[in-house]
Short mmCIF file of C-alpha atoms in Angstrom, two decimals:
data_model
loop_
_atom_site.label_atom_id
_atom_site.label_comp_id
_atom_site.label_asym_id
_atom_site.label_seq_id
_atom_site.Cartn_x
_atom_site.Cartn_y
_atom_site.Cartn_z
CA UNK A 1 114.88 58.49 106.09
CA UNK A 2 113.68 61.88 106.12
CA UNK A 3 110.09 62.10 107.13
CA UNK A 4 107.80 64.07 105.12
CA UNK A 5 104.15 65.53 105.72
CA UNK A 6 102.04 67.41 103.53
CA UNK A 7 101.88 71.22 104.21
CA UNK A 8 98.01 70.87 105.14
CA UNK A 9 96.02 67.62 105.28
CA UNK A 10 93.24 67.57 102.70
CA UNK A 11 94.70 69.45 99.86
CA UNK A 12 95.75 66.28 97.65
CA UNK A 13 96.04 62.67 97.94
CA UNK A 14 99.33 61.63 99.24
CA UNK A 15 101.05 59.45 99.18
CA UNK A 16 99.79 57.96 96.01
CA UNK A 17 101.17 56.54 92.65
CA UNK A 18 99.23 59.30 90.99
CA UNK A 19 98.07 62.07 93.41
CA UNK A 20 95.25 64.40 92.58
CA UNK A 21 94.31 67.77 94.14
CA UNK A 22 91.29 67.36 96.52
CA UNK A 23 88.43 69.92 96.42
CA UNK A 24 84.66 70.07 97.29
CA UNK A 25 81.43 69.97 95.27
CA UNK A 26 77.91 71.18 96.39
CA UNK A 27 75.44 68.33 96.05
CA UNK A 28 72.95 71.27 95.13
CA UNK A 29 74.54 73.01 92.58
CA UNK A 30 77.67 71.08 91.33
CA UNK A 31 79.90 74.13 91.87
CA UNK A 32 83.47 72.58 92.71
CA UNK A 33 85.85 74.52 95.10
CA UNK A 34 89.50 74.33 96.34
CA UNK A 35 90.63 73.88 98.82
CA UNK A 36 87.48 71.90 100.10
CA UNK A 37 84.90 73.81 102.00
CA UNK A 38 81.99 73.36 103.94
CA UNK A 39 80.06 75.75 102.34
CA UNK A 40 78.83 76.48 98.99
CA UNK A 41 79.64 80.05 97.33
CA UNK A 42 77.64 79.64 94.82
CA UNK A 43 74.31 78.74 95.97
CA UNK A 44 75.05 79.15 99.86
CA UNK A 45 74.23 75.56 100.39
CA UNK A 46 75.65 73.88 103.33
CA UNK A 47 75.97 70.35 101.75
CA UNK A 48 79.15 70.10 100.08
CA UNK A 49 81.12 66.86 99.14
CA UNK A 50 84.85 65.98 99.06
CA UNK A 51 85.75 65.60 95.29
CA UNK A 52 89.09 64.53 93.51
CA UNK A 53 89.91 66.85 90.88
CA UNK A 54 92.29 65.30 88.71
CA UNK A 55 95.93 65.76 88.19
CA UNK A 56 96.49 67.45 84.74
CA UNK A 57 95.44 70.67 83.85
CA UNK A 58 95.71 73.54 81.60
CA UNK A 59 97.23 76.92 82.06
CA UNK A 60 94.72 79.53 82.42
CA UNK A 61 96.91 82.94 83.45
CA UNK A 62 100.26 83.11 84.73
CA UNK A 63 103.19 85.29 86.28
CA UNK A 64 106.63 84.92 87.56
CA UNK A 65 107.36 85.63 91.34
CA UNK A 66 110.92 87.40 90.39
CA UNK A 67 111.96 87.96 93.83
CA UNK A 68 111.35 86.32 97.51
CA UNK A 69 108.17 87.49 98.89
CA UNK A 70 108.16 88.55 102.71
CA UNK A 71 106.26 87.08 105.28
CA UNK A 72 103.47 85.23 105.32
CA UNK A 73 105.99 83.36 102.47
CA UNK A 74 107.95 80.60 104.74
CA UNK A 75 110.73 78.86 103.17
CA UNK A 76 114.29 77.74 103.94
CA UNK A 77 115.74 79.74 101.18
CA UNK A 78 117.54 83.40 101.51
CA UNK A 79 117.58 85.92 99.04
CA UNK A 80 120.80 84.61 97.65
CA UNK A 81 119.34 81.26 97.05
CA UNK A 82 115.66 82.00 96.19
CA UNK A 83 114.87 80.78 92.79
CA UNK A 84 111.99 82.76 90.89
CA UNK A 85 108.58 80.43 90.59
CA UNK A 86 105.87 80.35 88.44
CA UNK A 87 102.45 81.18 89.75
CA UNK A 88 99.28 80.47 87.72
CA UNK A 89 95.41 79.16 87.73
CA UNK A 90 95.19 75.91 86.33
CA UNK A 91 91.91 74.68 85.00
CA UNK A 92 91.38 71.10 85.95
CA UNK A 93 89.37 68.34 84.97
CA UNK A 94 87.02 68.87 88.43
CA UNK A 95 85.69 72.06 86.94
CA UNK A 96 87.53 74.46 88.78
CA UNK A 97 90.71 76.64 88.33
CA UNK A 98 93.39 76.18 91.03
CA UNK A 99 95.97 78.86 91.82
CA UNK A 100 99.22 77.00 91.92
CA UNK A 101 103.07 77.35 91.73
CA UNK A 102 104.52 75.57 88.76
CA UNK A 103 108.06 74.93 87.83
CA UNK A 104 109.81 76.89 85.35
CA UNK A 105 112.01 75.37 82.71
CA UNK A 106 114.70 77.36 81.45
CA UNK A 107 114.53 79.27 78.25
CA UNK A 108 110.77 78.41 77.75
CA UNK A 109 108.47 81.21 78.33
CA UNK A 110 105.06 80.15 79.79
CA UNK A 111 101.90 80.41 77.98
CA UNK A 112 98.32 80.40 78.54
CA UNK A 113 96.81 76.77 77.01
CA UNK A 114 99.86 74.83 77.99
CA UNK A 115 99.34 71.30 79.86
CA UNK A 116 100.70 70.65 83.18
CA UNK A 117 100.79 67.62 85.52
CA UNK A 118 100.70 67.92 89.44
CA UNK A 119 103.75 67.02 91.21
CA UNK A 120 103.75 66.87 95.26
CA UNK A 121 107.20 68.33 95.81
CA UNK A 122 109.59 69.16 99.11
CA UNK A 123 108.93 72.86 99.85
CA UNK A 124 111.29 73.12 102.95
CA UNK A 125 112.42 71.67 106.35
CA UNK A 126 110.82 72.32 109.66
CA UNK A 127 112.25 72.79 112.69
CA UNK A 128 112.09 68.79 113.64
CA UNK A 129 113.58 67.93 110.33
CA UNK A 130 110.54 67.02 108.50
CA UNK A 131 109.94 67.78 104.62
CA UNK A 132 107.12 70.05 104.22
CA UNK A 133 105.69 68.59 100.99
CA UNK A 134 103.26 70.84 98.64
CA UNK A 135 101.56 70.97 95.44
CA UNK A 136 102.93 72.45 92.43
CA UNK A 137 102.55 71.51 88.59
CA UNK A 138 105.29 71.16 85.57
CA UNK A 139 104.72 71.21 82.37
CA UNK A 140 103.25 67.90 80.74
CA UNK A 141 105.19 65.42 78.66
CA UNK A 142 103.07 65.15 75.99
CA UNK B 1 68.00 116.17 99.03
CA UNK B 2 71.91 116.50 97.85
CA UNK B 3 74.76 116.04 99.44
CA UNK B 4 77.52 118.81 98.93
CA UNK B 5 81.44 118.86 99.69
CA UNK B 6 82.31 122.07 100.94
CA UNK B 7 85.74 121.40 102.21
CA UNK B 8 88.48 119.25 101.05
CA UNK B 9 92.32 118.96 102.47
CA UNK B 10 95.02 116.71 101.60
CA UNK B 11 98.41 115.91 103.83
CA UNK B 12 101.05 115.48 101.05
CA UNK B 13 101.53 111.83 99.81
CA UNK B 14 104.62 110.16 100.12
CA UNK B 15 106.94 109.92 103.16
CA UNK B 16 106.45 112.29 106.20
CA UNK B 17 109.11 110.74 109.10
CA UNK B 18 108.13 112.79 111.50
CA UNK B 19 104.43 112.61 111.72
CA UNK B 20 102.39 109.56 112.61
CA UNK B 21 99.49 108.40 110.19
CA UNK B 22 97.18 110.30 112.93
CA UNK B 23 98.90 113.36 112.67
CA UNK B 24 98.74 113.20 109.08
CA UNK B 25 94.88 112.72 109.01
CA UNK B 26 94.40 115.80 111.62
CA UNK B 27 96.70 117.81 109.13
CA UNK B 28 94.13 116.97 106.36
CA UNK B 29 91.38 117.64 108.64
CA UNK B 30 92.42 121.14 109.31
CA UNK B 31 93.28 122.12 105.72
CA UNK B 32 89.54 120.86 104.91
CA UNK B 33 88.19 122.74 107.81
CA UNK B 34 89.97 126.11 106.67
CA UNK B 35 88.79 125.49 103.08
CA UNK B 36 85.38 125.46 104.38
CA UNK B 37 85.87 128.41 106.89
CA UNK B 38 84.71 126.25 109.43
CA UNK B 39 86.46 124.90 113.00
CA UNK B 40 86.12 121.56 114.27
CA UNK B 41 83.89 122.25 117.18
CA UNK B 42 81.18 122.77 114.08
CA UNK B 43 81.27 119.09 113.07
CA UNK B 44 78.40 116.75 114.07
CA UNK B 45 79.90 113.74 113.04
CA UNK B 46 83.20 112.19 111.72
CA UNK B 47 83.63 108.82 109.57
CA UNK B 48 87.13 107.70 109.06
CA UNK B 49 89.69 104.85 108.35
CA UNK B 50 93.26 103.84 108.31
CA UNK B 51 94.78 100.60 107.72
CA UNK B 52 98.28 100.69 109.73
CA UNK B 53 97.96 104.23 110.86
CA UNK B 54 95.89 103.26 114.25
CA UNK B 55 92.22 104.30 115.11
CA UNK B 56 90.66 107.03 113.47
CA UNK B 57 88.64 108.37 116.08
CA UNK B 58 91.96 108.77 118.44
CA UNK B 59 92.06 111.94 115.96
CA UNK B 60 89.92 113.59 118.40
CA UNK B 61 92.77 113.96 120.78
CA UNK B 62 94.61 116.08 117.91
CA UNK B 63 91.68 118.12 117.20
CA UNK B 64 89.86 118.61 120.19
CA UNK B 65 87.40 116.55 122.72
CA UNK B 66 84.10 117.84 121.50
CA UNK B 67 81.77 115.04 121.96
CA UNK B 68 80.73 114.06 118.47
CA UNK B 69 79.99 110.75 117.16
CA UNK B 70 82.94 109.29 115.49
CA UNK B 71 83.09 105.91 113.53
CA UNK B 72 86.02 104.03 112.48
CA UNK B 73 85.66 102.45 108.98
CA UNK B 74 87.79 99.65 107.46
CA UNK B 75 87.12 98.42 104.35
CA UNK B 76 90.21 97.64 102.58
CA UNK B 77 91.43 99.93 99.57
CA UNK B 78 87.73 100.78 99.72
CA UNK B 79 88.00 102.30 103.20
CA UNK B 80 87.37 105.96 101.64
CA UNK B 81 84.66 105.03 99.74
CA UNK B 82 83.13 103.34 102.70
CA UNK B 83 83.61 106.39 104.84
CA UNK B 84 82.34 108.86 102.42
CA UNK B 85 79.06 106.24 101.85
CA UNK B 86 78.32 106.18 105.53
CA UNK B 87 78.37 110.42 105.50
CA UNK B 88 76.44 110.50 102.75
CA UNK B 89 73.99 108.12 103.97
CA UNK B 90 73.81 110.11 107.39
CA UNK B 91 72.95 113.46 105.71
CA UNK B 92 70.59 111.92 103.35
CA UNK B 93 68.65 110.44 106.07
CA UNK B 94 68.38 113.76 107.71
CA UNK B 95 70.27 112.58 110.88
CA UNK B 96 72.94 115.61 110.63
CA UNK B 97 73.85 118.57 108.42
CA UNK B 98 77.59 118.54 108.57
CA UNK B 99 80.32 116.38 109.34
CA UNK B 100 83.82 115.15 108.02
CA UNK B 101 85.31 112.08 106.53
CA UNK B 102 88.96 111.29 106.58
CA UNK B 103 91.59 108.96 105.71
CA UNK B 104 95.24 108.13 106.55
CA UNK B 105 97.89 105.80 106.81
CA UNK B 106 101.49 105.09 107.25
CA UNK B 107 102.73 101.76 105.85
CA UNK B 108 106.38 100.27 106.27
CA UNK B 109 108.37 100.29 102.84
CA UNK B 110 107.89 97.58 100.46
CA UNK B 111 104.69 95.39 99.32
CA UNK B 112 102.27 94.56 101.96
CA UNK B 113 102.52 91.51 104.21
CA UNK B 114 98.82 90.53 104.90
CA UNK B 115 97.56 87.79 107.25
CA UNK B 116 96.05 84.67 105.82
CA UNK B 117 93.61 84.19 108.71
CA UNK B 118 92.58 87.75 108.16
CA UNK B 119 91.32 86.95 104.94
CA UNK B 120 89.77 83.39 106.03
CA UNK B 121 92.56 82.22 104.51
CA UNK B 122 95.03 78.91 105.39
CA UNK B 123 98.52 79.61 106.43
CA UNK B 124 99.87 77.17 103.51
CA UNK B 125 98.53 79.98 101.08
CA UNK B 126 100.99 82.40 102.60
CA UNK B 127 103.67 80.36 103.25
CA UNK B 128 104.00 78.76 100.01
CA UNK B 129 104.39 82.08 98.16
CA UNK B 130 100.56 82.65 96.43
CA UNK B 131 99.43 85.84 98.73
CA UNK B 132 100.78 88.73 96.88
CA UNK B 133 98.55 91.26 95.16
CA UNK B 134 101.18 91.78 92.79
CA UNK B 135 100.67 88.52 91.79
CA UNK B 136 97.11 88.73 91.16
CA UNK B 137 97.27 92.08 89.34
CA UNK B 138 99.93 90.31 86.93
CA UNK B 139 97.68 87.45 86.24
CA UNK B 140 94.71 89.07 85.90
CA UNK B 141 96.26 91.52 83.38
CA UNK B 142 98.05 88.72 81.53
CA UNK B 143 94.53 86.96 80.78
CA UNK B 144 92.98 90.21 79.86
CA UNK B 145 95.79 90.81 77.44
CA UNK B 146 94.92 87.16 75.79
CA UNK B 147 91.27 87.52 75.73
CA UNK B 148 91.44 91.27 74.12
CA UNK B 149 94.65 91.93 72.19
CA UNK B 150 96.12 94.34 74.73
CA UNK B 151 99.84 94.71 74.47
CA UNK B 152 102.83 96.11 76.65
CA UNK B 153 102.61 99.61 74.82
CA UNK B 154 99.72 99.94 76.82
CA UNK B 155 100.84 99.26 80.08
CA UNK B 156 104.20 101.69 79.40
CA UNK B 157 101.95 104.28 78.53
CA UNK B 158 99.67 104.51 81.44
CA UNK B 159 102.80 104.76 83.88
CA UNK B 160 104.04 107.26 81.41
CA UNK B 161 101.04 109.58 81.68
CA UNK B 162 100.92 109.04 85.48
CA UNK B 163 104.25 110.29 86.19
CA UNK B 164 103.77 113.15 83.83
CA UNK B 165 100.86 113.94 86.00
CA UNK B 166 102.46 113.37 89.05
CA UNK B 167 105.47 116.02 88.04
CA UNK B 168 102.33 118.61 87.68
CA UNK B 169 100.84 117.75 91.01
CA UNK B 170 102.48 119.92 94.18
CA UNK B 171 101.10 117.13 96.78
CA UNK B 172 102.19 114.12 94.97
CA UNK B 173 105.01 111.45 95.74
CA UNK B 174 106.42 110.89 92.67
CA UNK B 175 107.35 114.10 90.58
CA UNK B 176 109.62 112.86 88.03
CA UNK B 177 108.02 112.35 84.58
CA UNK B 178 109.87 109.14 83.23
CA UNK B 179 110.10 108.33 79.38
CA UNK B 180 108.52 105.48 77.91
CA UNK B 181 112.12 103.72 77.60
CA UNK B 182 112.56 104.00 81.49
CA UNK B 183 109.25 102.38 82.14
CA UNK B 184 109.67 99.49 79.40
CA UNK B 185 112.93 98.87 80.67
CA UNK B 186 112.33 98.79 84.16
CA UNK B 187 112.92 95.42 86.35
CA UNK B 188 110.21 92.98 85.42
CA UNK B 189 108.33 92.06 88.93
CA UNK B 190 105.50 90.09 88.08
CA UNK B 191 105.05 89.44 84.43
CA UNK B 192 104.00 91.22 82.33
CA UNK B 193 104.05 94.28 85.27
CA UNK B 194 107.27 95.92 85.70
CA UNK B 195 108.77 98.04 88.49
CA UNK B 196 107.33 101.46 87.16
CA UNK B 197 103.69 100.01 86.42
CA UNK B 198 103.07 99.30 90.18
CA UNK B 199 102.19 101.84 93.02
CA UNK B 200 104.02 101.65 96.49
CA UNK B 201 102.40 101.87 99.89
CA UNK B 202 103.06 105.37 101.13
CA UNK B 203 101.99 107.73 103.91
CA UNK B 204 99.53 110.28 103.66
CA UNK B 205 96.03 111.75 104.70
CA UNK B 206 92.79 113.03 103.11
CA UNK B 207 89.61 114.70 104.64
CA UNK B 208 86.39 116.48 103.09
CA UNK B 209 83.88 118.17 104.84
CA UNK B 210 80.37 117.49 103.74
CA UNK B 211 76.87 118.97 104.30
CA UNK B 212 73.56 119.22 103.29
CA UNK B 213 73.20 120.69 100.00
CA UNK B 214 70.74 123.76 101.05
CA UNK B 215 73.16 124.78 103.26
CA UNK B 216 76.30 124.62 101.25
CA UNK B 217 76.06 128.35 100.03
CA UNK B 218 76.92 129.64 103.51
CA UNK B 219 80.15 128.15 103.13
CA UNK B 220 81.45 128.08 99.74
CA UNK B 221 80.99 129.61 96.50
CA UNK B 222 82.23 126.68 94.45
CA UNK B 223 80.08 123.52 96.19
CA UNK B 224 80.49 120.03 94.61
CA UNK B 225 77.58 117.69 94.93
CA UNK B 226 78.03 114.01 95.38
CA UNK B 227 75.54 112.89 93.47
CA UNK B 228 76.01 109.00 93.94
CA UNK B 229 78.19 106.87 96.63
CA UNK B 230 77.75 103.11 95.90
CA UNK B 231 80.06 100.06 97.05
CA UNK B 232 79.51 96.75 96.16
CA UNK B 233 81.26 93.32 96.96
CA UNK B 234 81.94 90.40 94.73
CA UNK B 235 79.82 87.87 92.99
CA UNK B 236 80.50 84.40 92.66
CA UNK B 237 82.66 83.71 89.76
CA UNK B 238 84.26 87.30 89.78
CA UNK B 239 88.23 87.18 89.31
CA UNK B 240 89.52 88.26 93.00
CA UNK B 241 92.69 88.59 94.57
CA UNK B 242 93.72 85.92 97.57
CA UNK B 243 91.53 83.15 95.94
CA UNK B 244 93.03 79.99 95.95
CA UNK B 245 90.58 78.65 93.38
CA UNK B 246 88.58 80.49 91.01
CA UNK B 247 84.98 79.28 88.97
CA UNK B 248 85.19 78.52 85.69
CA UNK B 249 82.52 80.81 84.40
CA UNK B 250 83.70 84.51 84.91
CA UNK B 251 81.47 86.66 86.45
CA UNK B 252 81.50 90.54 86.31
CA UNK B 253 83.59 92.40 88.55
CA UNK B 254 82.62 94.25 91.82
CA UNK B 255 83.65 97.46 90.17
CA UNK B 256 81.04 96.67 86.93
CA UNK B 257 78.14 96.43 89.62
CA UNK B 258 79.35 99.55 91.81
CA UNK B 259 79.53 101.61 88.74
CA UNK B 260 75.92 100.35 87.53
CA UNK B 261 74.47 101.09 90.29
CA UNK B 262 76.14 104.64 90.88
CA UNK B 263 75.27 105.84 87.62
CA UNK B 264 71.95 104.64 88.25
CA UNK B 265 71.50 106.62 91.45
CA UNK B 266 73.14 109.66 89.54
CA UNK B 267 70.96 109.40 86.53
CA UNK B 268 73.97 109.99 84.38
CA UNK B 269 75.94 107.60 82.43
CA UNK B 270 79.55 107.34 81.19
CA UNK B 271 79.64 109.71 78.75
CA UNK B 272 78.13 112.36 80.91
CA UNK B 273 81.74 112.22 82.66
CA UNK B 274 84.32 114.65 82.20
CA UNK B 275 87.48 113.82 84.43
CA UNK B 276 87.72 110.26 86.40
CA UNK B 277 89.73 108.65 88.88
CA UNK B 278 90.41 105.07 88.31
CA UNK B 279 91.79 102.90 90.73
CA UNK B 280 95.53 102.52 89.39
CA UNK B 281 97.55 100.36 91.77
CA UNK B 282 99.11 99.17 88.82
CA UNK B 283 99.06 99.97 84.98
CA UNK B 284 97.02 97.07 84.02
CA UNK B 285 94.40 97.66 86.68
CA UNK B 286 93.81 100.99 85.13
CA UNK B 287 93.29 99.66 81.82
CA UNK B 288 90.85 97.00 83.10
CA UNK B 289 88.85 99.36 85.01
CA UNK B 290 88.21 101.68 82.03
CA UNK B 291 86.24 99.55 80.51
CA UNK B 292 84.70 97.80 83.78
CA UNK B 293 83.38 101.22 84.61
CA UNK B 294 81.77 101.75 81.15
CA UNK B 295 83.88 104.19 79.66
CA UNK B 296 84.90 102.23 76.67
CA UNK B 297 84.87 98.83 75.24
CA UNK B 298 87.00 95.81 76.24
CA UNK B 299 89.91 95.89 73.99
CA UNK B 300 89.35 99.40 72.82
CA UNK B 301 92.08 100.73 75.36
CA UNK B 302 94.51 99.84 73.37
CA UNK B 303 93.64 102.48 70.46
CA UNK B 304 92.46 105.16 73.04
CA UNK B 305 96.00 105.07 74.67
CA UNK B 306 97.85 105.51 71.93
CA UNK B 307 95.80 108.44 71.04
CA UNK B 308 96.33 109.92 74.25
CA UNK B 309 92.77 109.81 75.30
CA UNK B 310 93.44 109.69 79.19
CA UNK B 311 95.72 112.58 79.45
CA UNK B 312 95.06 115.81 80.67
CA UNK B 313 94.08 117.40 77.35
CA UNK B 314 92.47 114.26 76.06
CA UNK B 315 88.62 113.05 75.51
CA UNK B 316 88.50 111.07 78.70
CA UNK B 317 91.45 112.49 81.41
CA UNK B 318 92.10 109.93 83.79
CA UNK B 319 93.67 110.35 87.06
CA UNK B 320 94.96 114.00 86.27
CA UNK B 321 96.92 114.03 89.70
CA UNK B 322 98.87 111.01 88.85
CA UNK B 323 96.47 108.47 90.83
CA UNK B 324 98.08 105.56 93.09
CA UNK B 325 101.05 105.33 90.72
CA UNK B 326 102.44 108.75 91.36
CA UNK B 327 101.05 109.32 94.73
CA UNK B 328 101.82 105.93 96.26
CA UNK B 329 98.54 104.31 98.19
CA UNK B 330 98.11 105.16 101.69
CA UNK B 331 95.34 102.45 101.43
CA UNK B 332 92.94 104.64 104.10
CA UNK B 333 93.57 107.96 102.48
CA UNK B 334 93.82 106.85 98.96
CA UNK B 335 90.11 106.79 97.68
CA UNK B 336 89.62 110.25 99.50
CA UNK B 337 92.71 111.58 97.76
CA UNK B 338 90.50 110.43 94.36
CA UNK B 339 87.46 112.83 95.38
CA UNK B 340 89.77 115.40 96.32
CA UNK B 341 91.30 115.65 92.88
CA UNK B 342 87.89 115.59 91.11
CA UNK B 343 86.87 118.24 93.42
CA UNK B 344 90.13 120.45 92.76
CA UNK B 345 89.09 119.69 88.97
CA UNK B 346 85.39 120.48 89.08
CA UNK B 347 86.31 124.00 91.03
CA UNK B 348 88.79 124.63 88.10
CA UNK B 349 91.39 125.03 90.69
CA UNK B 350 93.66 122.35 89.19
CA UNK B 351 96.44 124.99 87.78
CA UNK B 352 98.93 123.01 85.42
CA UNK B 353 96.91 120.12 85.53
CA UNK B 354 93.81 121.66 85.17
CA UNK B 355 91.45 119.83 82.59
CA UNK B 356 90.31 122.84 80.43
CA UNK B 357 86.62 123.10 79.54
CA UNK B 358 85.11 123.93 82.70
CA UNK B 359 84.58 120.18 83.34
CA UNK B 360 80.79 119.72 85.24
CA UNK B 361 80.81 115.74 85.64
CA UNK B 362 83.62 113.60 87.94
CA UNK B 363 83.84 110.04 88.63
CA UNK B 364 85.97 107.93 91.34
CA UNK B 365 86.44 104.45 91.67
CA UNK B 366 88.16 102.36 93.96
CA UNK B 367 88.77 98.54 93.82
CA UNK B 368 90.46 96.32 96.53
CA UNK B 369 90.80 92.95 98.06
CA UNK B 370 89.22 90.60 98.55
CA UNK B 371 86.88 92.13 96.01
CA UNK B 372 85.14 95.44 96.48
CA UNK B 373 84.57 98.51 94.72
CA UNK B 374 83.65 101.59 95.50
CA UNK B 375 82.32 104.39 93.04
CA UNK B 376 81.26 108.08 93.72
CA UNK B 377 79.85 110.50 90.73
CA UNK B 378 80.40 114.22 91.30
CA UNK B 379 78.98 117.52 89.79
CA UNK B 380 79.32 121.36 90.12
#
């Protein structure tokens, strides 16, 4: 079986039955950040703790990446196999809007306010054959 | 004490395949010196910057080794604004009487490809395809349309005006007017923004000679006074490019704080401004910047654009030389190109693109990654 590894440790709980995004929360002012950071950008405190941000969010704004980006984008695609993807800010129950890719459904135009569920998907395969896993979102099934 | 601009120079924007970025910077300085009737030896100091064109202080190899203080400035899209601010304070402090600011660049074709670590970000952010300025500006405007009832019509009108103005500007890169339909039907790049709604990285150079206003009339009959120069970075919560997350409460953009600071310094308000340059790396940002700089209310732009208010003959002319959309964006030079155009307009030397009624007060604004803004207010 192909081995799978997270694109970066600490971005999401995985493997897990219901993966969640992980961020940090300032123990002084309560502001959340993604990805987790040691210092709080809101109040300047150096005391933050890791917190789960949830797995269902609401689309706050969006666009569609219609052409294959150049470096630093790193995928297995070629300009011929490239498929447009959604990019948006997803308002999470943890109290922060997280920038993320989201899956486009054919014939369905994304809209502000739509419900999205977190998914952890294979993004590319590295030189040693491992699948690199990345967080994304897909429209929630109500 | 006031600071005066007594010489202005541009090296044409676009592509100069036979010249390096530094040569384009030196070319702009030579033009500005000639405009002021001065020589390189007269310069006591220089501030300059470039993103991809090499070190600014290496221009002494082109211009002469005179021993002047030459400081390199690098501040993203606000590089020109920061250089001008540094020159402004150098003269205001009384340390120097006369000097030059220069910006130049030479970018490869296509979109910028930033390095995540340069911006304090991890590699995964860039590798996964989220580190594109085009995406950010599209997402910012998508939300803006939703919140303030702006439609695609406004986006198209901004581009239409930019290329009309570019066609009237001999130093512009894009000199062909485009029809409303050509813009509306151009390729969708990043929804809702289409091909002709984005500016492109380019090449070019811009330079200004500045001096203590008390001696300005020795050099020119038409000094332009730099009444305010302000540069500000973002506050917590402002919605910025290259941000993996965003706070729930959206704070004012750095443009708002830079603009307020500049108006206060100048003792002027938005209603006093006759001609303005607002950063237009895409059509949507020009629309947002009209309100963020205090020239209208959020949402009012739709009506203003339909009425042609921002055209050369309108009530609030914006980007009379075609802005970034028609000139492209050589990052180091772009902010000084804006000041150059305002000087041209205030001197009454705009030719076919001259704003009527002898404009007295001009305004320039840049915005760039990762959330900073520079504003200048100029008078004659």
